[in-house]
Short mmCIF file of C-alpha atoms in Angstrom, two decimals:
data_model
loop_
_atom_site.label_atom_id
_atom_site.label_comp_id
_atom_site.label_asym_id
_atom_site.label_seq_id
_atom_site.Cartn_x
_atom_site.Cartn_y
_atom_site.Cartn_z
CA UNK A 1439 -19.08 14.88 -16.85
CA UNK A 1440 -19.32 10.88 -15.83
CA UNK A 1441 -17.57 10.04 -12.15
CA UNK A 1442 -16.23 6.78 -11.47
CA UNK A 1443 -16.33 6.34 -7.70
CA UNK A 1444 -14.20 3.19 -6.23
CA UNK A 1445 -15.55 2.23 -2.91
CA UNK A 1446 -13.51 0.59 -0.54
CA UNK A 1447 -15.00 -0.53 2.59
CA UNK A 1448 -16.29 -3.88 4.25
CA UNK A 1449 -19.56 -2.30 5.85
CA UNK A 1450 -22.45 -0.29 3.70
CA UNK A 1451 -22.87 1.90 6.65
CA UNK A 1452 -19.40 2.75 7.55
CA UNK A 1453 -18.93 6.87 7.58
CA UNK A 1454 -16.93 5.61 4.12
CA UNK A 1455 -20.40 4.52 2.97
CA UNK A 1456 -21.93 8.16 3.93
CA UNK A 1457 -18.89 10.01 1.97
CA UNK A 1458 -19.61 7.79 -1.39
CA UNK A 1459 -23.43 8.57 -1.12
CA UNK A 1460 -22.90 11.88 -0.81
CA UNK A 1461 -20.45 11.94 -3.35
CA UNK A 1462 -22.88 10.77 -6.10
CA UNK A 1463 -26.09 13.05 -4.69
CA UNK A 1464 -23.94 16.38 -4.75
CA UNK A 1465 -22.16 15.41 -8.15
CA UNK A 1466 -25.83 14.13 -9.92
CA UNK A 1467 -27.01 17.37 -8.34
CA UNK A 1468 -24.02 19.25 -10.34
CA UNK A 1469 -25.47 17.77 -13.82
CA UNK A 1470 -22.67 14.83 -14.18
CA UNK A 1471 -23.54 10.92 -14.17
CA UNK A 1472 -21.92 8.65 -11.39
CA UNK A 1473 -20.72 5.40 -11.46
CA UNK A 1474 -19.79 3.19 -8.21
CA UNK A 1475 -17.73 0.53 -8.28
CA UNK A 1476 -18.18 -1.43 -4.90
CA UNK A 1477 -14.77 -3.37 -4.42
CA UNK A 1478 -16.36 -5.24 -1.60
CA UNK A 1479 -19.65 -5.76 -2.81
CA UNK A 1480 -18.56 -6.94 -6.45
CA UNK A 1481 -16.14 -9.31 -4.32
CA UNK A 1482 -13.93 -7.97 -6.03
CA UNK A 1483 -10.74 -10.52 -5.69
CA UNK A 1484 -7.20 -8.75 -5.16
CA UNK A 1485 -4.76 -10.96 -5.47
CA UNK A 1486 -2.62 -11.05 -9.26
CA UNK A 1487 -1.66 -14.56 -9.74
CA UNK A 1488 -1.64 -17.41 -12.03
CA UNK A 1489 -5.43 -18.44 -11.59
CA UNK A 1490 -6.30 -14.88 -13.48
CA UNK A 1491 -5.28 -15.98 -16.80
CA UNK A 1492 -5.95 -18.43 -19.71
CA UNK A 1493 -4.78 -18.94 -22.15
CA UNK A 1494 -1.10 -18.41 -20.21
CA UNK A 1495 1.54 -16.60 -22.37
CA UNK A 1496 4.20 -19.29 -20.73
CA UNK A 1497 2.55 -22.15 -18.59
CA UNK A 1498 6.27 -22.50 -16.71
CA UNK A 1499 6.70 -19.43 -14.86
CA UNK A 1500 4.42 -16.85 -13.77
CA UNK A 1501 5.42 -13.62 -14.56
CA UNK A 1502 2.34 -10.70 -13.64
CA UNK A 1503 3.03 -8.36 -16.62
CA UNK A 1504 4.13 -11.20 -19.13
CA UNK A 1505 0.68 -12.60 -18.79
CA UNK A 1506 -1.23 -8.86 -18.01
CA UNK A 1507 0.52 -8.13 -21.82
CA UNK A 1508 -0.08 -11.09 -23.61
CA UNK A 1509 -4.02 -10.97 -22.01
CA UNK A 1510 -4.69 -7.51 -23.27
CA UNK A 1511 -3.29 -8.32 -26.82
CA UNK A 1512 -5.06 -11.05 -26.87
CA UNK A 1513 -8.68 -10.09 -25.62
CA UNK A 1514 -8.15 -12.78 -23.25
CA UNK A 1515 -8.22 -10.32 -19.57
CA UNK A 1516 -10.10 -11.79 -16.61
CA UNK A 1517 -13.76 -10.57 -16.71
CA UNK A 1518 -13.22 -8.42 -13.87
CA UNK A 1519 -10.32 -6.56 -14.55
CA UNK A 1520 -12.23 -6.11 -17.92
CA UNK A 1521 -15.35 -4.48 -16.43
CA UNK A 1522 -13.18 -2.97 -14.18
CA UNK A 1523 -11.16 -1.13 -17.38
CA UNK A 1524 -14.66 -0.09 -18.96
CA UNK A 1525 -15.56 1.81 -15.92
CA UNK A 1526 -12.25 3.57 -16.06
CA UNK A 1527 -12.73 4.08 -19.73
CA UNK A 1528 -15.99 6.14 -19.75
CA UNK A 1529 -14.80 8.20 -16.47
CA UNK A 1530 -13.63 11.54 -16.60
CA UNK A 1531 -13.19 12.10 -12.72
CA UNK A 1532 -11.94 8.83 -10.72
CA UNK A 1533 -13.24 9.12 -6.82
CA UNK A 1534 -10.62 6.21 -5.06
CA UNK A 1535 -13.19 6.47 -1.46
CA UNK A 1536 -11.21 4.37 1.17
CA UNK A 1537 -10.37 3.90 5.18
CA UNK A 1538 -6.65 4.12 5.72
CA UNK A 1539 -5.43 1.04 7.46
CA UNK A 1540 -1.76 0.68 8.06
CA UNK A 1541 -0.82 3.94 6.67
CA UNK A 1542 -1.81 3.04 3.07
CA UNK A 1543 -5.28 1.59 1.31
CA UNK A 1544 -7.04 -1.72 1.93
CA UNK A 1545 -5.41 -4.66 -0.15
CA UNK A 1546 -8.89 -4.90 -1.68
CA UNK A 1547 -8.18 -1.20 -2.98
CA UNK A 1548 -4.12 -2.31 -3.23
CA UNK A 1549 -4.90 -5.28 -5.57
CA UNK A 1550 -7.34 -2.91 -7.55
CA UNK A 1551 -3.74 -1.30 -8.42
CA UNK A 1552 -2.37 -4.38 -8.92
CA UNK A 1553 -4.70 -6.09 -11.24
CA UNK A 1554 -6.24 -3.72 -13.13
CA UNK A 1555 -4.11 -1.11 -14.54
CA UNK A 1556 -2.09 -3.80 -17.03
CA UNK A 1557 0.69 -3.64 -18.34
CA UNK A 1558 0.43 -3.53 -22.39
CA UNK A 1559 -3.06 -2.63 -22.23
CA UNK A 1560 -3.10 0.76 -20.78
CA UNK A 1561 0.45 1.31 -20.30
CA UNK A 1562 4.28 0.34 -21.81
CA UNK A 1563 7.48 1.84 -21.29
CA UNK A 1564 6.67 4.84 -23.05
CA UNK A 1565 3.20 5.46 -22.24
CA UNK A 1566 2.76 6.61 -18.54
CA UNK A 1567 3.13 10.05 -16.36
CA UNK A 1568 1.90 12.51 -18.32
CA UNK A 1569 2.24 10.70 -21.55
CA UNK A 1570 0.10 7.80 -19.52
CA UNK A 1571 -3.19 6.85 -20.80
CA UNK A 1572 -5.58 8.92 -18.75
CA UNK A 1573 -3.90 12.37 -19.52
CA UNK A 1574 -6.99 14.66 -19.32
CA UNK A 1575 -8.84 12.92 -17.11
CA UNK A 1576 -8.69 13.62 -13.25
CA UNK A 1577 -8.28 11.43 -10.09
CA UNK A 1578 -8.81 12.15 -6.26
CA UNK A 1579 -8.69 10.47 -2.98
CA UNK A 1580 -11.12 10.39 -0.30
CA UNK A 1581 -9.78 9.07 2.80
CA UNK A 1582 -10.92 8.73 6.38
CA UNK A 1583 -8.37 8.41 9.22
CA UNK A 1584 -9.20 7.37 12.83
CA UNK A 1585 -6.74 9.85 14.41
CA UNK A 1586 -7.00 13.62 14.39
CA UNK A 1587 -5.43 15.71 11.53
CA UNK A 1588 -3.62 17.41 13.91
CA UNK A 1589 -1.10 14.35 14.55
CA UNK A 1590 -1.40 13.25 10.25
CA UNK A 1591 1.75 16.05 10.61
CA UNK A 1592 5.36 15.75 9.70
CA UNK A 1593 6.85 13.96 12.82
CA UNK A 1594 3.77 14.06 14.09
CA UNK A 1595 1.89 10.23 16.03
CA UNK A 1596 0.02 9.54 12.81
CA UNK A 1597 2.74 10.32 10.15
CA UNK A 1598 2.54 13.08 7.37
CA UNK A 1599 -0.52 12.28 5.51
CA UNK A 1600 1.07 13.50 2.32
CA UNK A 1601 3.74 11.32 2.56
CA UNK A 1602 1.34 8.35 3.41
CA UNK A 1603 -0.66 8.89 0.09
CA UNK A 1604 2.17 9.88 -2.14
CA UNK A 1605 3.23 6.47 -3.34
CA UNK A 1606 -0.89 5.78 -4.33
CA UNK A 1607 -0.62 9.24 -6.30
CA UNK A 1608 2.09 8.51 -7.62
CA UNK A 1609 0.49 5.15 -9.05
CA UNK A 1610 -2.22 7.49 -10.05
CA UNK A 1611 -0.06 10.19 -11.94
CA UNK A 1612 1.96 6.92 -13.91
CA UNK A 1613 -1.50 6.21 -15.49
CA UNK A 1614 -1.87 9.95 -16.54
CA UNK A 1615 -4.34 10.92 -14.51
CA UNK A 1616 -4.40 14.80 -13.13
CA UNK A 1617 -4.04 14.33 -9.09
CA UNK A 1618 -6.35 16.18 -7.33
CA UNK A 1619 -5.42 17.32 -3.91
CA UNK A 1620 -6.92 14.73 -1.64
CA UNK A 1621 -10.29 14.92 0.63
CA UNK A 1622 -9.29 13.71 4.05
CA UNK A 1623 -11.70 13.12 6.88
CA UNK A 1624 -9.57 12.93 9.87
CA UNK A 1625 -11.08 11.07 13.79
CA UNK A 1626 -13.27 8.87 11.94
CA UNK A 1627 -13.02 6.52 15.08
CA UNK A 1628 -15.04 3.30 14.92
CA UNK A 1629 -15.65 3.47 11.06
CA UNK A 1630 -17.95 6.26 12.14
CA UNK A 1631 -20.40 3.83 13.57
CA UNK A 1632 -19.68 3.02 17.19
CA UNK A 1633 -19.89 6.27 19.04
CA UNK A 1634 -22.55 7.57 17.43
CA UNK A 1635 -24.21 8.59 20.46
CA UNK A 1636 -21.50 11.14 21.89
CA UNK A 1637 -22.25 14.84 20.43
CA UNK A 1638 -19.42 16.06 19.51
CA UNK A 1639 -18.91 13.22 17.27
CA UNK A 1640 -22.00 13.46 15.80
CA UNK A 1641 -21.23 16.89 14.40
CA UNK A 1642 -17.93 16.02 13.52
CA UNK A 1643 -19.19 13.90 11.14
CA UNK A 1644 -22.12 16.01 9.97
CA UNK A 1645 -19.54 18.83 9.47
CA UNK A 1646 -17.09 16.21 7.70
CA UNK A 1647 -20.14 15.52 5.23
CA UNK A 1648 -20.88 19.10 4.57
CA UNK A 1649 -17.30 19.61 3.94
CA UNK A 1650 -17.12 16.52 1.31
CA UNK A 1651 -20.27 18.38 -0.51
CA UNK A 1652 -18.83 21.52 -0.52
CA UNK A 1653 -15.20 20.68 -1.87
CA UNK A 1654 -16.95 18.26 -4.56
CA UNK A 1655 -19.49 20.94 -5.64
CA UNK A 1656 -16.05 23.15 -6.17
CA UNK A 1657 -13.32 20.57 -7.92
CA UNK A 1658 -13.29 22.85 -11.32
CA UNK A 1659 -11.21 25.67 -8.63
CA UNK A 1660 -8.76 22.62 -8.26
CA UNK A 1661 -5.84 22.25 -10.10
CA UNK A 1662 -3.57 18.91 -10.27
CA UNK A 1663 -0.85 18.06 -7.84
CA UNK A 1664 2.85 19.49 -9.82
CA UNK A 1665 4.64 16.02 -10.84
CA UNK A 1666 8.10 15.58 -12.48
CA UNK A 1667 7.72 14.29 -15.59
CA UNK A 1668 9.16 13.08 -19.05
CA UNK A 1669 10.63 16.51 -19.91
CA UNK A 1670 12.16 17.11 -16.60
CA UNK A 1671 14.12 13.64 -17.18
CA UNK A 1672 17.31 12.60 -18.47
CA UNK A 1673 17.68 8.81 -18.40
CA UNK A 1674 14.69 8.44 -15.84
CA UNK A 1675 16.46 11.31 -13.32
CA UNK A 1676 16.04 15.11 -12.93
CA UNK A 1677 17.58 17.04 -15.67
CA UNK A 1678 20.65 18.26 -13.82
CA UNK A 1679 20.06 21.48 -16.98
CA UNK A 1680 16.93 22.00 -14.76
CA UNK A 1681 17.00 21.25 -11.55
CA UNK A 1682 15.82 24.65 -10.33
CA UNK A 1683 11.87 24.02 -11.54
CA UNK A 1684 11.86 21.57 -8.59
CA UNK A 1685 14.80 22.26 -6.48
CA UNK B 678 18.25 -16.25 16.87
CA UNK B 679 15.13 -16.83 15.13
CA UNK B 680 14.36 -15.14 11.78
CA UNK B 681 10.52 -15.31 9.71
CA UNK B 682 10.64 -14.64 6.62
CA UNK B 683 7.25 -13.17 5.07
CA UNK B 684 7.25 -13.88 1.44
CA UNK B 685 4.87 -12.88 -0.87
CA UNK B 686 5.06 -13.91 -4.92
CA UNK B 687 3.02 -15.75 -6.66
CA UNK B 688 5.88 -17.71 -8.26
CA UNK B 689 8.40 -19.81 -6.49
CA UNK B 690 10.93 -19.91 -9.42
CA UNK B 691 10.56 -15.62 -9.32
CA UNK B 692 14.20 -13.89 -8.45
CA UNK B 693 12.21 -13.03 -5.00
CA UNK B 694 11.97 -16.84 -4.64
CA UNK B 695 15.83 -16.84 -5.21
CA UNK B 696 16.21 -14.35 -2.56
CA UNK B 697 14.53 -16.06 -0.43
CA UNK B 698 16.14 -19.08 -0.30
CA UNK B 699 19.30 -16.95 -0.24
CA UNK B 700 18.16 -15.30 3.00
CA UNK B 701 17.05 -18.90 4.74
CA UNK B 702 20.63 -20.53 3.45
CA UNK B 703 22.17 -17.51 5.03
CA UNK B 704 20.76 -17.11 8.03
CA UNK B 705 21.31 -20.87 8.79
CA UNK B 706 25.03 -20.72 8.07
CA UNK B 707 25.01 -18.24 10.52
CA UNK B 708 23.59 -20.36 13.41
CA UNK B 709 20.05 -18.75 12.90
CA UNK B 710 16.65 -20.77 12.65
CA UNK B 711 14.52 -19.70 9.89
CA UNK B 712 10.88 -20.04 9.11
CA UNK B 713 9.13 -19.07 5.98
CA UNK B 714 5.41 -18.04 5.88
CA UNK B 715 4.61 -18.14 2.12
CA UNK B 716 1.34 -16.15 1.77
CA UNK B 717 0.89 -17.02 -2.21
CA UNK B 718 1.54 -21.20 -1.04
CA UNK B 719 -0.74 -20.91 2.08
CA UNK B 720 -3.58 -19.47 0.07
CA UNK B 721 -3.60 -16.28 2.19
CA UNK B 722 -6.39 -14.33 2.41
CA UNK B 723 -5.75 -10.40 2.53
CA UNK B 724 -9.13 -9.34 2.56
CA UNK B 725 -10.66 -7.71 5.94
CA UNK B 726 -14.27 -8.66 6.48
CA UNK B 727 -16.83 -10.16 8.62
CA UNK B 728 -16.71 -13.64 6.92
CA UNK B 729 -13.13 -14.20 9.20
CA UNK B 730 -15.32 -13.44 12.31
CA UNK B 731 -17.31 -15.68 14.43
CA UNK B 732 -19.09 -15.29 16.91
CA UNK B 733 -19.20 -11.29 16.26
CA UNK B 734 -19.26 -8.39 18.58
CA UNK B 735 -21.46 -6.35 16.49
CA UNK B 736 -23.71 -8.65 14.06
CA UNK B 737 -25.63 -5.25 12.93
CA UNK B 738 -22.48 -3.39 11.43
CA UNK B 739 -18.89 -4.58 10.84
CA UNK B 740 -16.03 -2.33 12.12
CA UNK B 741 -12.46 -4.05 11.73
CA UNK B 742 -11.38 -2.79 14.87
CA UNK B 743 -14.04 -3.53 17.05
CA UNK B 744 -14.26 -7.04 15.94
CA UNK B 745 -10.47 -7.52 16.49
CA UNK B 746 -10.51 -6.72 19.54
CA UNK B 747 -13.43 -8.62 20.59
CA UNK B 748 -11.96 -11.77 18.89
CA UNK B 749 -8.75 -11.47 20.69
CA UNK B 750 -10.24 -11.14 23.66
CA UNK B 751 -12.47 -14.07 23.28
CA UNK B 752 -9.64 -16.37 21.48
CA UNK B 753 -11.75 -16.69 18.49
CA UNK B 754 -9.12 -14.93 15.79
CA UNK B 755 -9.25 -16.21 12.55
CA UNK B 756 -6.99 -19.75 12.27
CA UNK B 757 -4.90 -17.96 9.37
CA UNK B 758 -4.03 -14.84 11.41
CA UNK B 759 -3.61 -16.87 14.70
CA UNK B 760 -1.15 -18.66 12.79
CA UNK B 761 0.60 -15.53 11.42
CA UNK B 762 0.76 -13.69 14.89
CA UNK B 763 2.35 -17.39 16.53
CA UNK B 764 5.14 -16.91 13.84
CA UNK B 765 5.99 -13.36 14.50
CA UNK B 766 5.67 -13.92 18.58
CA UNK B 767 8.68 -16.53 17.76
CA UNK B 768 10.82 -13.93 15.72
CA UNK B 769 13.62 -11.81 16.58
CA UNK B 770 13.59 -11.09 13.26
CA UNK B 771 11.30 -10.47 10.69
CA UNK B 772 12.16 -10.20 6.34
CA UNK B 773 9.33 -8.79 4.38
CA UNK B 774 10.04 -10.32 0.85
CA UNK B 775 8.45 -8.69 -2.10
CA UNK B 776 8.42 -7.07 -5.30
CA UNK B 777 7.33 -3.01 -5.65
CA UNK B 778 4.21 -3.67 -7.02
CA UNK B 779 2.62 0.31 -7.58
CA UNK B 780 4.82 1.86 -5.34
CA UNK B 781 3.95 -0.60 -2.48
CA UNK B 782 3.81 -3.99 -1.17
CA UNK B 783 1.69 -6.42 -3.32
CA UNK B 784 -2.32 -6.93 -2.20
CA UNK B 785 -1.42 -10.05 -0.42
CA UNK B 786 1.18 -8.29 1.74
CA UNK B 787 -0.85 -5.46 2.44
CA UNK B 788 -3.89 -7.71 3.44
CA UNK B 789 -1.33 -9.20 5.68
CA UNK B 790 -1.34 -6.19 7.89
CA UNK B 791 -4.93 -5.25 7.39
CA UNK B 792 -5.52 -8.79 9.08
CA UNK B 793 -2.28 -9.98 11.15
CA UNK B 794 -1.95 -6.87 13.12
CA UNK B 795 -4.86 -7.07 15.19
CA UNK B 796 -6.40 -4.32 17.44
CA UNK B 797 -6.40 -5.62 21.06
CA UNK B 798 -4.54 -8.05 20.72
CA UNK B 799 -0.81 -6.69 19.32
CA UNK B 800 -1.94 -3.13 19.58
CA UNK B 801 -3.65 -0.59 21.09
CA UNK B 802 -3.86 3.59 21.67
CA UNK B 803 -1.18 3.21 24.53
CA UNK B 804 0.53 0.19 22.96
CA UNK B 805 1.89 1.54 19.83
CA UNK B 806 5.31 3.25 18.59
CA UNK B 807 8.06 2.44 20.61
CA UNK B 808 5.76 1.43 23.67
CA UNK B 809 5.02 -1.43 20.81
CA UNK B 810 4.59 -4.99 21.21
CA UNK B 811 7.65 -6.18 18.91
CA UNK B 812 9.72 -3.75 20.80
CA UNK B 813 13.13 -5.62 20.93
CA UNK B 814 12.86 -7.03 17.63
CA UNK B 815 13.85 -6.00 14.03
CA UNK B 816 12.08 -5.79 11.00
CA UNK B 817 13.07 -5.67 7.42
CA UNK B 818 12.16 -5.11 3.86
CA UNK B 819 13.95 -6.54 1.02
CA UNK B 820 12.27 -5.56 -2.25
CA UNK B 821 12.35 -6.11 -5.76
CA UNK B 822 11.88 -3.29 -8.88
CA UNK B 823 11.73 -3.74 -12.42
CA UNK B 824 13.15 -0.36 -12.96
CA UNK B 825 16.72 0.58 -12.50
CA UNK B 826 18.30 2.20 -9.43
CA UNK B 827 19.70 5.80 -10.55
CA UNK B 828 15.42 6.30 -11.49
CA UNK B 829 14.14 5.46 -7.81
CA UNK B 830 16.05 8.90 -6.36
CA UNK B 831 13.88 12.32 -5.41
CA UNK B 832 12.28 13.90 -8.58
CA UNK B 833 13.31 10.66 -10.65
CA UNK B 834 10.78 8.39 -12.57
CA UNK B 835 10.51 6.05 -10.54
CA UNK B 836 9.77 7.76 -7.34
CA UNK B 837 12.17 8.49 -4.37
CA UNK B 838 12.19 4.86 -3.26
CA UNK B 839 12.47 5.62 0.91
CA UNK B 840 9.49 7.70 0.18
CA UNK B 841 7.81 4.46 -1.41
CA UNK B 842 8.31 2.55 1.30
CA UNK B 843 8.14 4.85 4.18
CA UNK B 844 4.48 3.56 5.02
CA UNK B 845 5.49 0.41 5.36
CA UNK B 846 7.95 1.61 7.74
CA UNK B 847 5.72 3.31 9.50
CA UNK B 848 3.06 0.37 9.97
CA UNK B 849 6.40 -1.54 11.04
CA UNK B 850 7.76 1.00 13.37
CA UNK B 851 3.89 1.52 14.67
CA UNK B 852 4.19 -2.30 16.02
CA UNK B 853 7.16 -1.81 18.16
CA UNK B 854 9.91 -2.97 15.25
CA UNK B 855 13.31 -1.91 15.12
CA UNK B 856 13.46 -1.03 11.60
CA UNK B 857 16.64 -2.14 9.40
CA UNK B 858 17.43 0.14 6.07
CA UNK B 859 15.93 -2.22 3.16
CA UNK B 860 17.59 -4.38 1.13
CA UNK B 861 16.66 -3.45 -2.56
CA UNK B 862 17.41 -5.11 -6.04
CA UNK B 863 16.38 -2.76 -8.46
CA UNK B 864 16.31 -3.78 -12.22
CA UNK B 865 14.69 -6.95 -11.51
CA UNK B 866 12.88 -6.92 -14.84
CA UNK B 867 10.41 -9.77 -15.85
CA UNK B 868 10.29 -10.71 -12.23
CA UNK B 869 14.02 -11.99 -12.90
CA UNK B 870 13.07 -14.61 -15.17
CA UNK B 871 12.07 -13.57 -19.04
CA UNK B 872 15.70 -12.22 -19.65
CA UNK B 873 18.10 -14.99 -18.01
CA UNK B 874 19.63 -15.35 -21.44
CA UNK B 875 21.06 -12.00 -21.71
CA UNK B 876 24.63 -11.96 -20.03
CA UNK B 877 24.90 -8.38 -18.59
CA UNK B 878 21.18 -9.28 -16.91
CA UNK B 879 22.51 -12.45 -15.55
CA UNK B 880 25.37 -11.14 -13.84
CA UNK B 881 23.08 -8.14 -12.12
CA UNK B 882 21.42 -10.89 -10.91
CA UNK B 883 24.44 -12.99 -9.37
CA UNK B 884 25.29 -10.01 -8.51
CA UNK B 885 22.13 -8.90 -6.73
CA UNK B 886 22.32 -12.09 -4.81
CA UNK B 887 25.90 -11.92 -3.16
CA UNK B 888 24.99 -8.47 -2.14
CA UNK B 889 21.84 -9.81 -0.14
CA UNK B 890 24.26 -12.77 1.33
CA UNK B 891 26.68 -10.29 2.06
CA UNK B 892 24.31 -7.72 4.01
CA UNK B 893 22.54 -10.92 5.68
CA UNK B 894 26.01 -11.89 6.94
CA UNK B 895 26.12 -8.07 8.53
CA UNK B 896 22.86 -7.46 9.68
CA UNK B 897 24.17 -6.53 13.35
CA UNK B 898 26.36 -3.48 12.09
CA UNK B 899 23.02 -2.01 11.45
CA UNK B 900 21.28 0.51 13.50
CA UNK B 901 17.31 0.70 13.18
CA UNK B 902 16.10 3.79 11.16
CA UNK B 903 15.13 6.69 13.54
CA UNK B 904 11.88 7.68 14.07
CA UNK B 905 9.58 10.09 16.48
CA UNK B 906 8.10 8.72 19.45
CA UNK B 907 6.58 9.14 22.53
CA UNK B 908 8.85 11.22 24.19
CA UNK B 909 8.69 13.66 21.14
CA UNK B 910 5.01 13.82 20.62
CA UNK B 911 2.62 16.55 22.76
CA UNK B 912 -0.55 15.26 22.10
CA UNK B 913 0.51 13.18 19.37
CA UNK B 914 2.22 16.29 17.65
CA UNK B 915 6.12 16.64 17.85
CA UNK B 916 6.96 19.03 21.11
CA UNK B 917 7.81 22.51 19.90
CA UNK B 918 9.79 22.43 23.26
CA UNK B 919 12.52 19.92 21.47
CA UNK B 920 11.74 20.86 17.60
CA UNK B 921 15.74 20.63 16.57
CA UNK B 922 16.28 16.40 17.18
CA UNK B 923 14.13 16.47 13.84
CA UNK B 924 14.76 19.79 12.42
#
């Protein structure tokens, strides 16, 4: 088993930092081989524009997955996205490790998204959800959170943190990949560095990192999040013959 | 009234570039001023780091937060993200422009939060929700998709599109914003440009763009979308004293 873990975080010793450490000890312990790919030490740039590509399919207007297309048919992708694709390529588990700001991930995690899962190259029209290139393989979140779970609720201060993360596994499930049931490590205030000194905190985040261990040593017990997919659709809705699988 | 228009594509002949200018003629006909901050044009950067701050309140270890704060506190914000928070303090209202890029704003739109919305300065732990600082304004999105509308509905391929953007709304609503329904022009394939030659496309997009003008021309018939708040929330959990205003 080889794990790709994206990291997502501006500072190495952020409680983020901790998770993805722990992440590759407790999975190398397991027998598998890890991978990191550190968005933020790489430099990793985020923003799909023109500057990504050349030669451009059409020079006159800019269009993100004319060029993304006529780049992966033509061996011409930006370096990065390229290294980024050969990660993805020998992974069998995907680890996305991020802080969630404004209710979503980082743009350096957002324009991971954007730029490298191109269009043409790993998927068309016809080849996503669960016919989408990474059917077999499995992908999970690991978030932190500065509130406390118990407001992440529906209607609750923090919003429902399903809800939050849906559209990102939803990006996930379009490229195939089997959506684990996210790791969430609610009241990391500070980044998990400021108030280091106050007790209770302190555990909190030892018990946090115990928990991460434990659920990683035990992913084979977890099965994929239920998606609709291409048999459940009629002309891109739910099959009104069979509504009742996901009424 | 004052409107800002946040737009975010990387090219200016794009349909969102269309709408754009729709939204500014608009606006202006109806006795509005309208600015435009162009993230792609000003070379925004949506990255959160410690290269934007200087001097730093923690040189050791970078936490977003706590370096927010200290920079609005000691008037040394980043020029970019002074700049953004002067355009928004002159808004009444506020148009996010932008294509559904993975079931969410593009990078540069998401850095735009990550970096705009600054801790201490437009927000704090008391200063949030509808105790917000843009409390009294309204805020809305107006989004392009490549795929067509009947697919963006619960259980359809393309995802339940209030779900999509319902983090956005939140981050929005989090601020203090009054937030308007979106505006969305689905089937916007090619970014609105590869297929101007075929007829049926070109009228979807004429189309598309009278139905913008039109709900521009109404925006005051609209009431913002309800949300939880303070008054609903026992330690930041909704009150099981008041359960059925949200049942």
């Amino acid at each position: 088993m080889h794990a790709l873990i994206v990291h997502c975080h501006p500072e190495p010793k952020s409680f983020n930092g901790a998770l993805t450490r722990i992440a590759r000890e407790t999975l190398e312990a397991g027998g598998a081989t890890v991978e990191i790919a550190d968005l933020y030490a790489d430099g990793f740039d985020p923003v799909e524009g023109p500057r990504h590509y050349e030669p451009r399919a059409d020079t006159a207007r800019f269009a993100p997955l004319t060029e993304q297309r006529h780049a992966s048919e033509n061996d011409s992708l930006p370096a990065d996205v390229a290294r980024e694709i050969d990660r993805l390529e020998r992974a069998d588990l995907v680890i996305l490790q991020f802080p969630l700001w404004w209710h979503a991930q980082p743009a350096m995690m957002k324009g991971w998204f954007d730029r490298v899962f191109v269009y043409g190259g790993l998927y068309t029209g016809s080849r996503r959800y669960d016919a989408g290139h990474f059917r077999g393989r499995r992908a999970m979140l690991s978030v932190t959170t500065g509130g406390p779970a118990r407001s992440f609720t529906h209607y609750g201060r923090g919003g429902a943190i399903e809800r939050l993360l849906w559209p990102i596994h939803y990006s996930l499930y379009y490229m195939g990949f089997g959506v684990l049931a996210p790791f969430l490590a609610h009241g990391i205030q500070g980044g998990g560095i400021a108030y280091q000194a106050d007790n209770a905190f302190r555990t909190h985040l030892e018990d946090t990192k115990a928990r991460w261990a434990e659920r990683l040593r035990r992913l084979d017990d977890s099965r994929p999040i239920p998606f609709t997919g291409w048999s459940d659709w009629t002309d891109g809705v739910l099959d009104p013959e069979h509504p009742q699988r996901w009424a």
